[in-house]
Short mmCIF file of C-alpha atoms and ligand atoms in Angstrom, two decimals:
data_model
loop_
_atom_site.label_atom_id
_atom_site.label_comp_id
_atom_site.label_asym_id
_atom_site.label_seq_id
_atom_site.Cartn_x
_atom_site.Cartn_y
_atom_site.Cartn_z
CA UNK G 48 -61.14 -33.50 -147.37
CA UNK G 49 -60.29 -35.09 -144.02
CA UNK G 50 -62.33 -37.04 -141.59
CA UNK G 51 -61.77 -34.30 -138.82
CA UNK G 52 -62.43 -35.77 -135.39
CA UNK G 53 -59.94 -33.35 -133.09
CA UNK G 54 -62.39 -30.41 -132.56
CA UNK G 55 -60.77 -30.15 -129.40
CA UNK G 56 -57.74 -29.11 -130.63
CA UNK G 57 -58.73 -27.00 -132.99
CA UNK G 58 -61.98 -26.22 -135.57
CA UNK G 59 -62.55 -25.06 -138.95
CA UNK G 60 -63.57 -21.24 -139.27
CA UNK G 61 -67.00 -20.89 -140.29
CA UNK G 62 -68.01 -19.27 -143.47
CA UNK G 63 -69.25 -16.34 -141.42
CA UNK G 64 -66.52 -15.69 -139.04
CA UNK G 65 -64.15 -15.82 -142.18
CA UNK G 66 -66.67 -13.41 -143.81
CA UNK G 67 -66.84 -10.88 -141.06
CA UNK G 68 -62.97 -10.96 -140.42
CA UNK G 69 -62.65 -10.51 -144.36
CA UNK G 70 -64.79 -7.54 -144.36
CA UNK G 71 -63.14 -5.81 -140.84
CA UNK G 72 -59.73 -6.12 -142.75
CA UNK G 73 -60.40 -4.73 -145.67
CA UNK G 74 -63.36 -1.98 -145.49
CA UNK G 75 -63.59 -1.70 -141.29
CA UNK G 76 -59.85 -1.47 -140.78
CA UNK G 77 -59.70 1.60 -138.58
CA UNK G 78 -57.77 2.05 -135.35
CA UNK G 79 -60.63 1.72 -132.52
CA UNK G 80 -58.44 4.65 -130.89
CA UNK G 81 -58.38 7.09 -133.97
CA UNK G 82 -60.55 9.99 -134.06
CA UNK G 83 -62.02 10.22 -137.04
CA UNK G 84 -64.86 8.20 -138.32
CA UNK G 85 -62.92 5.36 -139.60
CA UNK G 86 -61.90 4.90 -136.12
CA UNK G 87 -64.76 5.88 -134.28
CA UNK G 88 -66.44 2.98 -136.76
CA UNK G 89 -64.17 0.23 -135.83
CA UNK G 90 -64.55 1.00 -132.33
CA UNK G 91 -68.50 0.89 -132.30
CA UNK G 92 -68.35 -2.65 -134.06
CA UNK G 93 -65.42 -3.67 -131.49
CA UNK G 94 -67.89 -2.72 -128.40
CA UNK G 95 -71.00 -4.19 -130.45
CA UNK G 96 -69.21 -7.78 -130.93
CA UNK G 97 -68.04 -7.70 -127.68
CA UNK G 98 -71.63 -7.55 -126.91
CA UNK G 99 -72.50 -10.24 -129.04
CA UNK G 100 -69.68 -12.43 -127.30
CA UNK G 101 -70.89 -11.35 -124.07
CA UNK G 102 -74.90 -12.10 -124.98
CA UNK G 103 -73.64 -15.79 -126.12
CA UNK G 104 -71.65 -15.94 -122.39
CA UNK G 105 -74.54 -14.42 -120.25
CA UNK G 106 -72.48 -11.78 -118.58
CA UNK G 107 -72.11 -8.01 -119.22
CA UNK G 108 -69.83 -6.73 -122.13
CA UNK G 109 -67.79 -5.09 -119.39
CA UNK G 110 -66.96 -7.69 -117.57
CA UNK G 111 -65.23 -8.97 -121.01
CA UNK G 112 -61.36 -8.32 -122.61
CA UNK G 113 -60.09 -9.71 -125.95
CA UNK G 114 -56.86 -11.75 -125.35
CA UNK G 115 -54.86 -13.31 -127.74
CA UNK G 116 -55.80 -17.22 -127.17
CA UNK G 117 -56.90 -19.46 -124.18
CA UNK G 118 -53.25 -19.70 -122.94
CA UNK G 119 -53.09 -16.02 -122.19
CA UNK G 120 -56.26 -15.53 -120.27
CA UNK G 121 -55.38 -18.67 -118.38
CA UNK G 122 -51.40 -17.42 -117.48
CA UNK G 123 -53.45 -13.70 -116.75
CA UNK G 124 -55.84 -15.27 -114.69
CA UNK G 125 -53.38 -16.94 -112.07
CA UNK G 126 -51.10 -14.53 -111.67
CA UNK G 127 -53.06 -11.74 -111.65
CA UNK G 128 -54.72 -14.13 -108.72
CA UNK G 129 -52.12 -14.47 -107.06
CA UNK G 130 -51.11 -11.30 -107.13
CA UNK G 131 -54.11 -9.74 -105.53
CA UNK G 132 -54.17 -12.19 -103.13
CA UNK G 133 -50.35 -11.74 -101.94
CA UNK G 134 -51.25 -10.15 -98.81
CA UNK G 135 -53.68 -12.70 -97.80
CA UNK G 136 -51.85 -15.80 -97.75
CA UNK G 137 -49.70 -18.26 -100.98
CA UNK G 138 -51.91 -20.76 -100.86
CA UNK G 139 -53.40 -22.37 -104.48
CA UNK G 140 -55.92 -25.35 -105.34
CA UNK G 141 -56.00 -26.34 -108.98
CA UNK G 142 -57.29 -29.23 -110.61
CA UNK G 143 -53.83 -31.89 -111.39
CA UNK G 144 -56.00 -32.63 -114.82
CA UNK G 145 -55.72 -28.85 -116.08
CA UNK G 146 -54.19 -27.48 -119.18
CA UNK G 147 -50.49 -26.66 -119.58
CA UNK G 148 -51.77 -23.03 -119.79
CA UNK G 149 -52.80 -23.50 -116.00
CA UNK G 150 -50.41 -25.86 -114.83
CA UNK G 151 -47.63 -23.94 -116.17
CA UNK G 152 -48.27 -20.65 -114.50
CA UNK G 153 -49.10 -22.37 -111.04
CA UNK G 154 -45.70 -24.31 -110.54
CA UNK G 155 -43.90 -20.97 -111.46
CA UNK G 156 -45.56 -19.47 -108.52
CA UNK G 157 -44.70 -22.80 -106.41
CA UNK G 158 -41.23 -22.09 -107.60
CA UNK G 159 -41.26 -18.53 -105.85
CA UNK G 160 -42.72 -20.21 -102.97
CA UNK G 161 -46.55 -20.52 -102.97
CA UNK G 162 -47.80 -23.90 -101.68
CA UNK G 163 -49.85 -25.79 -104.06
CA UNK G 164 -52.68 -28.26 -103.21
CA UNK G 165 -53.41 -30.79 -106.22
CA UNK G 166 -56.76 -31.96 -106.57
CA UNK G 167 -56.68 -35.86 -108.02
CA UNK G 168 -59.35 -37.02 -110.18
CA UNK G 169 -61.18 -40.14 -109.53
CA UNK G 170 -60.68 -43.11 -111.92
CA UNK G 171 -63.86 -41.72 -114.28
CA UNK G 172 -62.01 -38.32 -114.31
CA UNK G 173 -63.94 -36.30 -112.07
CA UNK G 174 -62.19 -34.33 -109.06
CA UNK G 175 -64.63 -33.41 -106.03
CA UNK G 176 -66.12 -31.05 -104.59
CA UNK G 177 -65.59 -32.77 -101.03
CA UNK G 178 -61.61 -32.81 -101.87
CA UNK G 179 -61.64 -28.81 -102.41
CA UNK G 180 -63.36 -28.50 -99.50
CA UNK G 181 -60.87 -30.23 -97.46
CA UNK G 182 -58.52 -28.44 -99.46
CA UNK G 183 -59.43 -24.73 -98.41
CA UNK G 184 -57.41 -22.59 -96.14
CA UNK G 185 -57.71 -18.98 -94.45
CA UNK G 186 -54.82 -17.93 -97.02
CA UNK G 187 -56.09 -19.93 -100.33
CA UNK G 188 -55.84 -16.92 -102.48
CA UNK G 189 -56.89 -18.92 -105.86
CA UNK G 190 -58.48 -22.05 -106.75
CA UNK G 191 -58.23 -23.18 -110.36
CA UNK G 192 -60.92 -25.43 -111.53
CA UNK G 193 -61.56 -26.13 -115.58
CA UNK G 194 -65.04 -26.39 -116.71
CA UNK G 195 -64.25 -29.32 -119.21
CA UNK G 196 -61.28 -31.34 -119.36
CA UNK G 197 -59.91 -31.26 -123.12
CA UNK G 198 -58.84 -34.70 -122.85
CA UNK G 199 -61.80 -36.77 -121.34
CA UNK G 200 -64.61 -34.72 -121.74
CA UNK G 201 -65.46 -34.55 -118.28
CA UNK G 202 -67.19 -31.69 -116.33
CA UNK G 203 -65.86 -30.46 -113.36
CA UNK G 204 -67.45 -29.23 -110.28
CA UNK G 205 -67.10 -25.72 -110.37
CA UNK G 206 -70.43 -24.20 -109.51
CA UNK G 207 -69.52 -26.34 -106.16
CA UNK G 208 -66.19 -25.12 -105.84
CA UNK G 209 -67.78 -21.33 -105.88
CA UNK G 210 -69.96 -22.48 -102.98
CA UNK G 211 -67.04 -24.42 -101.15
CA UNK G 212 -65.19 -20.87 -101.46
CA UNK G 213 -67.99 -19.09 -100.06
CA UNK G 214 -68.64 -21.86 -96.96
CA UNK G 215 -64.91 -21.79 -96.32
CA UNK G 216 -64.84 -17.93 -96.19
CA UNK G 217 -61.94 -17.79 -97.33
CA UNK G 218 -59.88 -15.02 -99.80
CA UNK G 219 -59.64 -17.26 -102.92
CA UNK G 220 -60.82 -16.23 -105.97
CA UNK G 221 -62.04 -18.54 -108.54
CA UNK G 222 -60.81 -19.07 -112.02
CA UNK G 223 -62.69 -21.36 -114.46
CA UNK G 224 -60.66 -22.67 -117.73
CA UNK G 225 -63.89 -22.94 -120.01
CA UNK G 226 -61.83 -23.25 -122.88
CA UNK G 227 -63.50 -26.30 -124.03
CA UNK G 228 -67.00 -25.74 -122.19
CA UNK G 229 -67.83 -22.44 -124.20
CA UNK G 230 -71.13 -23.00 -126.05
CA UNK G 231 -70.77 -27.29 -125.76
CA UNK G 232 -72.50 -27.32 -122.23
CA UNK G 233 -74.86 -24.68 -121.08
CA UNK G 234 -73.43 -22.47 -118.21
CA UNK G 235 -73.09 -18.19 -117.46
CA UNK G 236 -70.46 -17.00 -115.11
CA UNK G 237 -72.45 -15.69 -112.37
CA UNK G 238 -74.58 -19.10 -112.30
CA UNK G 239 -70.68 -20.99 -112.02
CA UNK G 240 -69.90 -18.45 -109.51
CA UNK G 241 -66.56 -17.40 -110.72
CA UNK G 242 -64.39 -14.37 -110.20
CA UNK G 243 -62.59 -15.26 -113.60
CA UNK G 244 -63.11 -16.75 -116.84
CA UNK G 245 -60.88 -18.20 -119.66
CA UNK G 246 -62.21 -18.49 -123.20
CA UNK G 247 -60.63 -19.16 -126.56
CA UNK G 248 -61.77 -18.49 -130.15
CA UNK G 249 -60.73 -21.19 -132.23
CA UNK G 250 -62.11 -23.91 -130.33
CA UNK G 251 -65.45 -22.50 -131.23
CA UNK G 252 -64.85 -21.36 -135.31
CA UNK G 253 -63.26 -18.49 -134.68
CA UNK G 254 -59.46 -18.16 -135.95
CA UNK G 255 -56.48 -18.70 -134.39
CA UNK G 256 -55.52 -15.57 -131.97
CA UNK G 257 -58.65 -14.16 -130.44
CA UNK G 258 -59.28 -14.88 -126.84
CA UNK G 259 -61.60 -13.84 -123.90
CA UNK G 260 -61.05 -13.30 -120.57
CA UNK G 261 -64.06 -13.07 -118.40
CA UNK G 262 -63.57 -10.68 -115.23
CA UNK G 263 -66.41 -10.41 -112.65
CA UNK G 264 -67.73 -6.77 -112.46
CA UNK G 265 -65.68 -4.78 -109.43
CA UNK G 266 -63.03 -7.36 -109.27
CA UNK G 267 -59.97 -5.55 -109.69
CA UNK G 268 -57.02 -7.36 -111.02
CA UNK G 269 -53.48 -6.47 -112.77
CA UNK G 270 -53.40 -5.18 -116.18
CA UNK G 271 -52.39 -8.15 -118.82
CA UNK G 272 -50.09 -5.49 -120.51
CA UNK G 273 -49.32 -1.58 -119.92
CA UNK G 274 -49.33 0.95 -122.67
CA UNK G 275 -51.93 2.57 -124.83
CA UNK G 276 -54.65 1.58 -122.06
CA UNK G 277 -56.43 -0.11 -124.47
CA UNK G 278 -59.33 -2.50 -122.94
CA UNK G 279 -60.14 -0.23 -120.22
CA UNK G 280 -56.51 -0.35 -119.86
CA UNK G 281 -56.19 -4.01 -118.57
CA UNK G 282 -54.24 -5.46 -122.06
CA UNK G 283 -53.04 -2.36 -123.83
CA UNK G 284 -52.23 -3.09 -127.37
CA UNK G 285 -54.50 -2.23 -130.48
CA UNK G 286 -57.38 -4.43 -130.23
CA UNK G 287 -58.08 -7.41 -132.89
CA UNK G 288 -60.89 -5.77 -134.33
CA UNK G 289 -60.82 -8.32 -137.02
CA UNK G 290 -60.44 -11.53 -135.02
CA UNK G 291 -62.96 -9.99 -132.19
CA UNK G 292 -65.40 -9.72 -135.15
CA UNK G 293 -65.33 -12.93 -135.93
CA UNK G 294 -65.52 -14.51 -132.67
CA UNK G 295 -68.61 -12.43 -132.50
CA UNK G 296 -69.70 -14.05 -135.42
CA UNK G 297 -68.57 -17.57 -134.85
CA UNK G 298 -71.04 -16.68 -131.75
CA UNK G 299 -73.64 -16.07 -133.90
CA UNK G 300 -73.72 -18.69 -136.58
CA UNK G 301 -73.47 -21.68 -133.40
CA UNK G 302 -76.47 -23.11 -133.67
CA UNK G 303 -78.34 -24.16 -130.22
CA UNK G 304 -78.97 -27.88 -132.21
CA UNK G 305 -74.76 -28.28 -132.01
CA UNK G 306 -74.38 -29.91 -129.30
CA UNK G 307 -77.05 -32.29 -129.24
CA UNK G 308 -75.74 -33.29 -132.66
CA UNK G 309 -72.77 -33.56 -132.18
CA UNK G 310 -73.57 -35.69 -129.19
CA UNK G 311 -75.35 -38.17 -131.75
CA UNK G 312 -72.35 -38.66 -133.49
CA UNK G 313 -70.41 -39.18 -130.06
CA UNK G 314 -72.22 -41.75 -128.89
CA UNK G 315 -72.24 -43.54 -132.71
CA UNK G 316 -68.91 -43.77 -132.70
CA UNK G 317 -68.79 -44.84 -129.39
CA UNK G 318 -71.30 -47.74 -129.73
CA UNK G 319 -68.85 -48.64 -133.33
CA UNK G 320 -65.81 -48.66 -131.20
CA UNK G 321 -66.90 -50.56 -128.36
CA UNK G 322 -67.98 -53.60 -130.74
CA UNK G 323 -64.31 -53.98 -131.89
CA UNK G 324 -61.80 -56.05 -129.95
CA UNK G 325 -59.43 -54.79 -127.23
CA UNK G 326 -60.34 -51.15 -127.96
CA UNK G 327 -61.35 -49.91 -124.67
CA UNK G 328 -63.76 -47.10 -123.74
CA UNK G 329 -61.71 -44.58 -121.31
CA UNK G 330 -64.23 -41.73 -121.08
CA UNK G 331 -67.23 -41.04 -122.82
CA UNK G 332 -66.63 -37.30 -121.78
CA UNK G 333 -70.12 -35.36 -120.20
CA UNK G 334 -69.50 -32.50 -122.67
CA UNK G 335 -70.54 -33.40 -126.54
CA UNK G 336 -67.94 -33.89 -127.93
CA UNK G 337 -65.02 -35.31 -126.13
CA UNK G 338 -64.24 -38.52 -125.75
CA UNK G 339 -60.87 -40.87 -124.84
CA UNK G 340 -60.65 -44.67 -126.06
CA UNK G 341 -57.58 -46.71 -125.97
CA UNK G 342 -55.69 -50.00 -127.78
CA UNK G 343 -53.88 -51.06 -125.04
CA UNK G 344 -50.00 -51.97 -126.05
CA UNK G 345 -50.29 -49.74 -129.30
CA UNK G 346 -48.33 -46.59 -129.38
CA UNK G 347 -51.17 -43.98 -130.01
CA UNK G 348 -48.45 -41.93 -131.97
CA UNK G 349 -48.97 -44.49 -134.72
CA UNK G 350 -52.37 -45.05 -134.17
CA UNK G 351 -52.52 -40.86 -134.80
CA UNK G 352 -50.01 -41.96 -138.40
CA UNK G 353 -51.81 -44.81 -139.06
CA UNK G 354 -55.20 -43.59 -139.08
CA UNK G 355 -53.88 -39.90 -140.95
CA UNK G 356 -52.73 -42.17 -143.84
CA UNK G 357 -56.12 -43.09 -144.10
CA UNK G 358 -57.17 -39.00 -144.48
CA UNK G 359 -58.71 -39.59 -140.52
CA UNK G 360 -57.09 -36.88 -138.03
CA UNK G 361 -57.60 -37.61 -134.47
CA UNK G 362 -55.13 -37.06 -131.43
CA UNK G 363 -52.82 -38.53 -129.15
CA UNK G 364 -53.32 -35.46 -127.85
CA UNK G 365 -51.99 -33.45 -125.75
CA UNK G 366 -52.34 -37.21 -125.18
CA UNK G 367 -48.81 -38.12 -125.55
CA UNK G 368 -46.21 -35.22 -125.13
CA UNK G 369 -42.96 -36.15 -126.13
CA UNK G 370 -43.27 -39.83 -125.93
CA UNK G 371 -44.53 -39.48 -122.28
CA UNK G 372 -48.40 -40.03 -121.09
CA UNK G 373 -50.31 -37.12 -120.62
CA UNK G 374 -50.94 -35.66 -117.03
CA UNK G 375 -54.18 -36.05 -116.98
CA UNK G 376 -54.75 -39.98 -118.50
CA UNK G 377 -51.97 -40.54 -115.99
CA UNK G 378 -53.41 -39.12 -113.07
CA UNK G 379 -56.66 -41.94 -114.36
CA UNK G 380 -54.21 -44.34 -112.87
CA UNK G 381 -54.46 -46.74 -116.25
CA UNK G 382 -52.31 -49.21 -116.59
CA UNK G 383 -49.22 -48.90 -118.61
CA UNK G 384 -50.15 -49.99 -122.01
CA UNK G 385 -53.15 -48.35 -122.21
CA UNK G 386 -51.73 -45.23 -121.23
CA UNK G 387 -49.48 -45.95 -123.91
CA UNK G 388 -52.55 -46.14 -126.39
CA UNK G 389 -54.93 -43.73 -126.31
CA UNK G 390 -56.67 -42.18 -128.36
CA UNK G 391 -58.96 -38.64 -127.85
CA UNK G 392 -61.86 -38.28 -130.52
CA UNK G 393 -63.65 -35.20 -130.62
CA UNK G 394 -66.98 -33.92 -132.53
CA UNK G 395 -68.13 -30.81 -134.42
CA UNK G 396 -71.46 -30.02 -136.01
CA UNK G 397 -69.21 -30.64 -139.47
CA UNK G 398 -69.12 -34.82 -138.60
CA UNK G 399 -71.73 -37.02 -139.63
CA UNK G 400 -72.61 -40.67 -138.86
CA UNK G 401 -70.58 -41.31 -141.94
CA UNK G 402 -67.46 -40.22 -140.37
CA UNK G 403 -67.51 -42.62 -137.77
CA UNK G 404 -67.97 -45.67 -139.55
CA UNK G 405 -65.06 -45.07 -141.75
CA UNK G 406 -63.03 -43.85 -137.99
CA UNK G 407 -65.06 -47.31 -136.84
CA UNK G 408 -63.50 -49.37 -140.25
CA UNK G 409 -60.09 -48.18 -140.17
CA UNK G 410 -59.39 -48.75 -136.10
CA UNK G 411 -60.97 -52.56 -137.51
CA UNK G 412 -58.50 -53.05 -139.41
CA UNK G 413 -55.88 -51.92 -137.62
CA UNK G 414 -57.36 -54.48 -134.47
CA UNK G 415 -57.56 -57.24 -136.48
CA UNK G 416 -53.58 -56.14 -138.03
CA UNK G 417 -52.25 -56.45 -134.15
CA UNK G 418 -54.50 -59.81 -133.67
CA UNK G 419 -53.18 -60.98 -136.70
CA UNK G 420 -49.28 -60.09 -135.40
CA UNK G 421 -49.41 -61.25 -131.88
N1 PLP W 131 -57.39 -24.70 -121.95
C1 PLP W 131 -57.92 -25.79 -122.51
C2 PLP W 131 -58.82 -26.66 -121.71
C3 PLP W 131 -57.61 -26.13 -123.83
O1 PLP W 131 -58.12 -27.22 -124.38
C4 PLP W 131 -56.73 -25.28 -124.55
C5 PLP W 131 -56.31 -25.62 -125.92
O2 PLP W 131 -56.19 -26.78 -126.27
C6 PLP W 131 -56.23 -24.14 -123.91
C7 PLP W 131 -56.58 -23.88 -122.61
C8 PLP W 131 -55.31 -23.19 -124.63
O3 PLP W 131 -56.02 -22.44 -125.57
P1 PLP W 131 -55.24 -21.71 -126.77
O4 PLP W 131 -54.86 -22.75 -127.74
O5 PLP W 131 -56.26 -20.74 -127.32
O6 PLP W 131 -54.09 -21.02 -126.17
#
C-alpha cells in the first residue's frame, strides 16, 4: 500500500460510501422519475441523502443540487452569476489564488468583455478583506472567494467578503469554492453568507463524479442543463442516485475527531521536515490538512518521482502545470528556485505518525543526495 499524503487531490472511498453505492446499483437501481415503486424508492432515498448531505452542510435540502464534480458547480456558479447580474453591471472580484475551475470560467467572461478585479494574496497566502472592499463597485455582479486554497491550506475571508458585499450595497452575489473546506473546517452557508456554494465528493470519500452545488433559498439562477427537469429542473439529467448515496454516506461515516487528527499528523510532519536542511516551510495551511514545503533548486516533478519510487505519493500539484509554477505559489512571490521546488502534502484520517517519518526519512535522504552533489 502507498504512503498517501495528496488528500487534496483526491481520497480513498470509504468502506461505507462503496457499500451504499454497491447496494443503490444493484438492488436500488430505479429511475427517481419512474412511477412505479422501484422508482418512487430510488427517489425517496435520493431526497433522504440529499438530506443527509444537507444536515452535514447546515443548510436546507432544497437549497442543494447534485452536480457531477467540483469543476461543474464552480463553471455553474459564475456564469450563472454573471448571467443574472448582466443587467446590473460586468464587473467580477475573484481571488488570483482560485482553482482552474474558477479561474477558467472568469477570463472567458473577461474575454466577452466583463472587467475583472484580481485580488493578490499576501506573502502567507491570505487575500483581504480590506482589498475586496476597495475592490467593490455599483455594477460588481459576482465576487468569487474560495473557502480553502487547495494548495496552501489557507482560509480565506469569506464570511467578510459577505459583509463587504452587504456594506458596499452593491448587486454581487457571492460564490464560495469550498471544495477543500467541506467537513475540514467548521462553517454553514448562511453563517459564510453566501449566495452560492461549490462542493465536491471525492475530496471527502465519496467517488469520483458526485458534486454539490449549494444555492441560497429564493436565489434564482440559470438551469446547469435543460431537459427532463430533473433537480427542480436546474441540471436535468437522471440523477446519480448511486454516487448521491454515497456522498450521503461518506457524510455519515466522517467522524467529528478527523480533523483534529489529521491536524496531529500535519503538524508531525511539519516539525520532521523543518529539522532537515534547506527544506523550507511555505505554508502550514489553517485547514488540517494542507500544507506546502519546498527544496529550493530541486525540480518538485522529481521530488513527486523520487519520493513515488519509494511507494510515497505526494504532489507537485496542481503545483507545477506543465513545467510552469502554479498560479497561486507564484502569486506568493517566492523566489525562483523555490517555486521551482515545492512540494504540497496533504492529510486524511487514513495517515498516521508512521507515515510521516518514512515521508520525513526519504526527503533526508534525498537532502543529504543534493548536499552530497553540490
Ligand atoms: N476547487 C478546488 C479548491 C479543488 O481543490 C478542486 C479539485 O482539486 C476543484 C475545485 C475541482 O473539483 P473536481 O475535481 O471535483 O472537479
Amino acid at each position: 500500500m502507498p504512503i498517501y499524503l495528496d488528500n487534496a487531490a483526491t481520497t480513498p472511498v470509504c468502506p461505507q460510501a462503496a457499500q451504499a453505492a454497491f447496494e443503490v446499483m444493484t438492488e436500488g437501481y430505479g429511475n427517481p422519475s419512474s412511477g412505479y415503486e422501484l422508482g418512487r424508492q430510488a427517489a425517496r432515498r435520493l431526497e433522504a441523502d440529499r438530506a443527509a448531505v444537507a444536515q452535514r452542510l447546515g443548510c436546507g435540502p432544497e437549497e442543494l443540487t447534485f452536480v457531477s464534480c467540483g469543476t461543474e458547480g464552480d463553471n455553474w456558479s459564475v456564469l450563472a452569476a454573471a448571467e443574472r447580474g448582466k443587467r446590473l453591471g460586468k464587473h467580477i472580484v475573484a481571488t488570483a489564488i482560485e482553482h482552474a475551475a474558477v479561474l477558467e470560467p472568469v477570463k472567458a467572461l473577461a474575454a466577452r468583455g466583463y472587467e475583472v478585479t484580481w485580488l493578490r494574496p499576501d506573502r502567507t497566502g491570505h487575500v483581504s478583506a480590506g482589498d475586496l472592499r476597495a475592490a467593490l463597485r455599483t455594477d460588481t455582479v459576482l465576487v468569487s472567494m474560495m473557502l480553502v486554497n487547495n494548495e496552501l491550506g489557507t482560509l480565506q475571508p469569506v464570511a467578510d467578503a459577505a459583509q463587504a458585499i452587504r456594506e458596499a450595497g452593491c448587486p454581487a452575489l457571492l460564490h464560495c469554492d469550498a471544495v477543500q473546506g467541506f467537513l475540514k473546517v467548521p462553517f454553514t452557508p448562511a453563517r459564510l453568507g453566501v449566495d452560492l456554494l461549490t462542493l465536491s465528493g471525492h475530496k471527502v470519500r465519496a467517488p469520483k463524479g458526485v458534486g454539490v452545488q449549494y444555492i441560497r433559498k429564493g436565489l434564482d439562477i440559470k438551469p446547469l442543463l435543460r431537459g427532463g427537469g430533473q433537480e427542480n429542473g436546474l441540471r436535468s439529467g437522471t440523477e446519480p442516485t448511486a454516487q448521491a448515496a454515497a456522498l450521503a454516506a461518506a457524510c455519515a461515516a466522517w467522524q467529528d475527531s478527523y480533523p483534529s487528527r489529521i491536524l496531529e499528523i500535519k503538524e508531525y510532519a511539519l516539525e520532521l521536515l523543518s529539522a532537515l536542511p534547506g527544506l523550507e516551510i511555505i505554508s502550514r495551511g489553517d485547514a488540517p490538512h494542507i500544507c506546502a514545503v519546498a527544496l529550493p533548486g530541486y525540480p518538485s516533478e522529481m521530488l513527486v518521482r523520487e519520493l513515488s519510487d519509494r511507494g510515497i505519493c505526494v504532489s507537485s500539484g496542481s503545483a507545477c502545470h506543465k513545467g510552469r509554477p502554479s498560479h497561486v505559489f507564484a502569486a506568493l512571490g517566492l523566489p525562483k528556485r523555490t517555486l521551482m521546488g515545492v512540494l504540497r502534502l496533504s492529510f486524511g484520517p487514513d495517515n498516521t505518525r508512521a507515515d510521516a517519518d518514512i515521508l520525513a526519512e526519504a526527503l533526508g535522504e534525498i537532502t543529504k543526495k543534493r548536499i552530497a552533489m553540490r
